[in-house]
PDB file of C-alpha atoms in Angstrom:
ATOM      1  CA  MET G   1      -4.437 -19.228  -0.076  1.00 43.00           C
ATOM      2  CA  SER G   2      -7.485 -19.253  -2.359  1.00 51.00           C
ATOM      3  CA  GLN G   3      -7.469 -17.708  -5.828  1.00 60.00           C
ATOM      4  CA  ASP G   4     -10.462 -15.515  -4.725  1.00 63.00           C
ATOM      5  CA  ALA G   5      -8.104 -13.527  -2.557  1.00 64.00           C
ATOM      6  CA  ASP G   6      -6.227 -12.402  -5.666  1.00 73.00           C
ATOM      7  CA  LEU G   7      -9.455 -10.999  -7.318  1.00 75.00           C
ATOM      8  CA  PRO G   8     -10.093  -7.269  -7.507  1.00 73.00           C
ATOM      9  CA  PRO G   9     -12.975  -5.952  -5.229  1.00 77.00           C
ATOM     10  CA  ASP G  10     -16.401  -6.523  -6.829  1.00 80.00           C
ATOM     11  CA  ASP G  11     -16.948  -2.820  -7.493  1.00 80.00           C
ATOM     12  CA  ARG G  12     -13.729  -2.588  -9.568  1.00 85.00           C
ATOM     13  CA  ARG G  13     -13.963  -5.994 -11.216  1.00 92.00           C
ATOM     14  CA  CYS G  14     -14.922  -6.317 -14.943  1.00 93.00           C
ATOM     15  CA  THR G  15     -18.513  -7.186 -15.294  1.00 94.00           C
ATOM     16  CA  ALA G  16     -18.042  -9.471 -18.465  1.00 94.00           C
ATOM     17  CA  THR G  17     -18.486 -13.199 -18.194  1.00 92.00           C
ATOM     18  CA  ASN G  18     -16.903 -16.080 -20.043  1.00 87.00           C
ATOM     19  CA  ASN G  19     -18.789 -18.843 -21.742  1.00 88.00           C
ATOM     20  CA  ARG G  20     -19.207 -20.767 -18.482  1.00 91.00           C
ATOM     21  CA  GLY G  21     -20.870 -17.742 -16.895  1.00 92.00           C
ATOM     22  CA  GLU G  22     -18.006 -16.942 -14.610  1.00 91.00           C
ATOM     23  CA  ARG G  23     -17.170 -13.302 -13.995  1.00 93.00           C
ATOM     24  CA  CYS G  24     -13.843 -11.941 -15.545  1.00 93.00           C
ATOM     25  CA  ARG G  25     -11.096 -11.809 -12.981  1.00 91.00           C
ATOM     26  CA  LYS G  26      -9.515  -8.501 -14.170  1.00 92.00           C
ATOM     27  CA  TYR G  27      -9.888  -4.977 -13.058  1.00 91.00           C
ATOM     28  CA  ALA G  28     -12.369  -2.794 -15.055  1.00 92.00           C
ATOM     29  CA  ILE G  29     -10.820   0.302 -16.599  1.00 92.00           C
ATOM     30  CA  LYS G  30     -11.060   3.414 -14.363  1.00 89.00           C
ATOM     31  CA  GLY G  31     -14.552   4.768 -14.534  1.00 89.00           C
ATOM     32  CA  GLY G  32     -15.724   1.778 -16.628  1.00 92.00           C
ATOM     33  CA  ASN G  33     -17.415  -1.539 -16.087  1.00 92.00           C
ATOM     34  CA  VAL G  34     -15.147  -3.776 -18.307  1.00 95.00           C
ATOM     35  CA  CYS G  35     -11.520  -4.509 -18.665  1.00 94.00           C
ATOM     36  CA  GLU G  36      -9.502  -3.678 -21.744  1.00 94.00           C
ATOM     37  CA  VAL G  37     -10.002  -7.250 -23.074  1.00 93.00           C
ATOM     38  CA  HIS G  38     -13.705  -7.021 -22.896  1.00 94.00           C
ATOM     39  CA  GLY G  39     -14.169  -3.687 -24.648  1.00 94.00           C
ATOM     40  CA  GLY G  40     -12.523  -1.206 -22.197  1.00 94.00           C
ATOM     41  CA  SER G  41     -10.060  -0.131 -24.912  1.00 94.00           C
ATOM     42  CA  ALA G  42     -12.774   0.895 -27.326  1.00 95.00           C
ATOM     43  CA  PRO G  43     -12.782   4.755 -27.834  1.00 95.00           C
ATOM     44  CA  GLN G  44     -16.479   5.126 -26.896  1.00 96.00           C
ATOM     45  CA  VAL G  45     -16.052   3.086 -23.717  1.00 94.00           C
ATOM     46  CA  LYS G  46     -13.017   5.205 -22.697  1.00 94.00           C
ATOM     47  CA  LYS G  47     -14.889   8.341 -23.420  1.00 94.00           C
ATOM     48  CA  LYS G  48     -17.857   7.306 -21.331  1.00 94.00           C
ATOM     49  CA  ALA G  49     -15.479   6.174 -18.501  1.00 91.00           C
ATOM     50  CA  GLY G  50     -13.801   9.463 -18.541  1.00 89.00           C
ATOM     51  CA  GLU G  51     -17.239  11.236 -18.279  1.00 90.00           C
ATOM     52  CA  ARG G  52     -18.169   9.082 -15.281  1.00 89.00           C
ATOM     53  CA  MET G  53     -14.812   9.901 -13.529  1.00 85.00           C
ATOM     54  CA  ARG G  54     -15.253  13.627 -14.021  1.00 85.00           C
ATOM     55  CA  GLU G  55     -18.901  13.605 -12.851  1.00 86.00           C
ATOM     56  CA  ALA G  56     -17.994  11.506  -9.789  1.00 81.00           C
ATOM     57  CA  ALA G  57     -15.082  13.616  -8.855  1.00 79.00           C
ATOM     58  CA  ALA G  58     -16.748  17.048  -9.471  1.00 81.00           C
ATOM     59  CA  PRO G  59     -18.298  17.436  -5.883  1.00 81.00           C
ATOM     60  CA  ALA G  60     -15.114  16.374  -4.063  1.00 76.00           C
ATOM     61  CA  ILE G  61     -12.983  18.765  -6.236  1.00 77.00           C
ATOM     62  CA  HIS G  62     -15.436  21.590  -5.420  1.00 79.00           C
ATOM     63  CA  ASP G  63     -15.144  20.789  -1.722  1.00 77.00           C
ATOM     64  CA  LEU G  64     -11.325  20.648  -2.073  1.00 75.00           C
ATOM     65  CA  ASP G  65     -11.231  23.986  -3.840  1.00 76.00           C
ATOM     66  CA  THR G  66     -13.371  25.555  -1.155  1.00 78.00           C
ATOM     67  CA  THR G  67     -11.148  24.042   1.634  1.00 75.00           C
ATOM     68  CA  ARG G  68      -8.002  25.313  -0.115  1.00 75.00           C
ATOM     69  CA  GLN G  69      -9.500  28.925  -0.219  1.00 79.00           C
ATOM     70  CA  GLU G  70     -10.493  28.597   3.403  1.00 78.00           C
ATOM     71  CA  ILE G  71      -6.903  27.602   4.343  1.00 74.00           C
ATOM     72  CA  ARG G  72      -5.468  30.317   2.081  1.00 76.00           C
ATOM     73  CA  ASP G  73      -7.716  32.924   3.890  1.00 79.00           C
ATOM     74  CA  ILE G  74      -6.756  31.598   7.354  1.00 76.00           C
ATOM     75  CA  LEU G  75      -3.054  31.616   6.522  1.00 74.00           C
ATOM     76  CA  ALA G  76      -3.341  35.100   4.997  1.00 77.00           C
ATOM     77  CA  ASP G  77      -4.930  36.361   8.265  1.00 77.00           C
ATOM     78  CA  LEU G  78      -2.380  34.547  10.344  1.00 74.00           C
ATOM     79  CA  LEU G  79       0.552  35.990   8.277  1.00 72.00           C
ATOM     80  CA  ASP G  80      -1.057  39.505   8.521  1.00 75.00           C
ATOM     81  CA  GLY G  81      -1.209  39.090  12.347  1.00 73.00           C
ATOM     82  CA  LEU G  82       2.402  37.862  12.489  1.00 67.00           C
ATOM     83  CA  ASP G  83       3.528  40.703  10.234  1.00 69.00           C
ATOM     84  CA  ALA G  84       1.632  43.264  12.374  1.00 70.00           C
ATOM     85  CA  ALA G  85       3.445  41.963  15.470  1.00 66.00           C
ATOM     86  CA  ASP G  86       6.783  42.067  13.558  1.00 67.00           C
ATOM     87  CA  LEU G  87       7.125  38.280  14.049  1.00 61.00           C
ATOM     88  CA  LEU G  88       7.694  37.326  10.405  1.00 59.00           C
ATOM     89  CA  GLU G  89      11.206  38.669  10.575  1.00 64.00           C
ATOM     90  CA  SER G  90      11.685  37.428  14.058  1.00 60.00           C
ATOM     91  CA  GLU G  91      14.092  34.475  14.883  1.00 63.00           C
ATOM     92  CA  ASP G  92      11.296  33.145  16.998  1.00 63.00           C
ATOM     93  CA  VAL G  93       8.915  32.054  14.153  1.00 61.00           C
ATOM     94  CA  ASP G  94      10.469  30.047  11.415  1.00 64.00           C
ATOM     95  CA  ASP G  95       9.076  28.339   8.289  1.00 67.00           C
ATOM     96  CA  GLU G  96       8.822  25.027  10.021  1.00 71.00           C
ATOM     97  CA  ASP G  97       6.529  26.578  12.704  1.00 67.00           C
ATOM     98  CA  LEU G  98       4.293  28.090   9.971  1.00 64.00           C
ATOM     99  CA  LEU G  99       4.296  24.771   8.079  1.00 67.00           C
ATOM    100  CA  HIS G 100       3.246  22.980  11.238  1.00 66.00           C
ATOM    101  CA  LEU G 101       0.454  25.348  11.812  1.00 63.00           C
ATOM    102  CA  ALA G 102      -0.645  25.126   8.204  1.00 62.00           C
ATOM    103  CA  MET G 103      -0.710  21.346   8.362  1.00 63.00           C
ATOM    104  CA  SER G 104      -2.835  21.400  11.521  1.00 60.00           C
ATOM    105  CA  LEU G 105      -5.267  23.743   9.784  1.00 57.00           C
ATOM    106  CA  SER G 106      -5.655  21.540   6.803  1.00 55.00           C
ATOM    107  CA  GLY G 107      -6.137  18.184   8.671  1.00 54.00           C
ATOM    108  CA  HIS G 108      -8.957  16.978   6.440  1.00 52.00           C
ATOM    109  CA  HIS G 109      -7.125  17.906   3.123  1.00 57.00           C
ATOM    110  CA  GLU G 110      -5.860  14.264   2.767  1.00 62.00           C
ATOM    111  CA  ASP G 111      -9.348  12.878   3.436  1.00 62.00           C
ATOM    112  CA  LEU G 112     -10.758  15.165   0.588  1.00 61.00           C
ATOM    113  CA  THR G 113      -7.984  14.043  -1.782  1.00 64.00           C
ATOM    114  CA  ALA G 114      -8.647  10.331  -0.959  1.00 65.00           C
ATOM    115  CA  ASP G 115     -12.321  11.033  -1.559  1.00 64.00           C
ATOM    116  CA  ILE G 116     -11.549  12.463  -5.027  1.00 64.00           C
ATOM    117  CA  LEU G 117      -9.342   9.434  -5.785  1.00 64.00           C
ATOM    118  CA  ASP G 118     -12.039   7.062  -4.676  1.00 65.00           C
ATOM    119  CA  ARG G 119     -14.753   8.766  -6.691  1.00 63.00           C
ATOM    120  CA  ALA G 120     -12.534   8.757  -9.712  1.00 60.00           C
ATOM    121  CA  GLY G 121     -11.995   4.995  -9.411  1.00 59.00           C
ATOM    122  CA  TYR G 122      -8.381   4.903  -8.490  1.00 58.00           C
ATOM    123  CA  PRO G 123      -7.620   1.742  -6.499  1.00 57.00           C
ATOM    124  CA  LYS G 124      -5.517   2.374  -3.362  1.00 60.00           C
ATOM    125  CA  ALA G 125      -2.680   0.360  -4.820  1.00 49.00           C
ATOM    126  CA  GLU G 126      -2.220   2.885  -7.617  1.00 52.00           C
ATOM    127  CA  ARG G 127      -1.823   5.885  -5.232  1.00 50.00           C
ATOM    128  CA  ARG G 128       1.504   7.299  -4.212  1.00 52.00           C
ATOM    129  CA  GLU G 129       2.775   9.667  -1.472  1.00 48.00           C
ATOM    130  CA  ILE G 130       4.430  12.891  -2.382  1.00 40.00           C
ATOM    131  CA  ALA G 131       8.098  12.107  -2.615  1.00 39.00           C
ATOM    132  CA  SER G 132      10.238  13.837  -0.036  1.00 40.00           C
ATOM    133  CA  ASP G 133      12.170  15.673  -2.878  1.00 42.00           C
ATOM    134  CA  GLU G 134       8.970  17.102  -4.428  1.00 49.00           C
ATOM    135  CA  ALA G 135       7.780  20.481  -3.403  1.00 53.00           C
ATOM    136  CA  ASN G 136       5.361  20.484  -0.408  1.00 55.00           C
ATOM    137  CA  PRO G 137       2.130  22.176  -1.487  1.00 56.00           C
ATOM    138  CA  LEU G 138       1.839  23.853   2.018  1.00 55.00           C
ATOM    139  CA  THR G 139       5.334  25.281   1.793  1.00 58.00           C
ATOM    140  CA  LEU G 140       4.556  26.579  -1.692  1.00 60.00           C
ATOM    141  CA  LEU G 141       1.436  28.105  -0.316  1.00 58.00           C
ATOM    142  CA  ILE G 142       3.193  29.910   2.500  1.00 59.00           C
ATOM    143  CA  ASP G 143       5.885  31.106   0.138  1.00 62.00           C
ATOM    144  CA  SER G 144       3.313  32.478  -2.225  1.00 62.00           C
ATOM    145  CA  LEU G 145       1.434  34.351   0.445  1.00 58.00           C
ATOM    146  CA  ARG G 146       4.765  35.789   1.652  1.00 58.00           C
ATOM    147  CA  ASP G 147       5.546  36.845  -1.933  1.00 60.00           C
ATOM    148  CA  ASP G 148       2.189  38.644  -2.194  1.00 56.00           C
ATOM    149  CA  GLU G 149       2.988  40.752   0.860  1.00 52.00           C
ATOM    150  CA  PRO G 150       3.756  44.398  -0.007  1.00 52.00           C
ATOM    151  CA  ALA G 151       7.361  45.356   0.550  1.00 47.00           C
TER     152      ALA G 151
END
């Protein structure tokens, strides 16, 4: 196996070179062009990298916020319809059914999240899945909509 296989991708690799003209083999800091050894730990470099990350992620964050509001509106309409048909208290419709429906409505949510992480410069290796013991955002959304219903 060659040593080149261990290198970060070019777009994430430090742009500094050594005295032989070879490019550094380390990851650049998130949002930056150089690794910590080659100036990435300097306050001004960190500041600029943070600005780049925020600028790059802003459009995707806006899209995600819009999508979340659309999903919230769809779920609110759905819950209103279920409530009008007296199905919310029914044994026929449970939270798992509502969660499955919500997940099918938000199919591209994960793509938008991945886009935000890509634009912010997070390598795929640094991402993690939501642990099973953490609260599921869609479950929290359904619960909050139910809590907003007048008694």
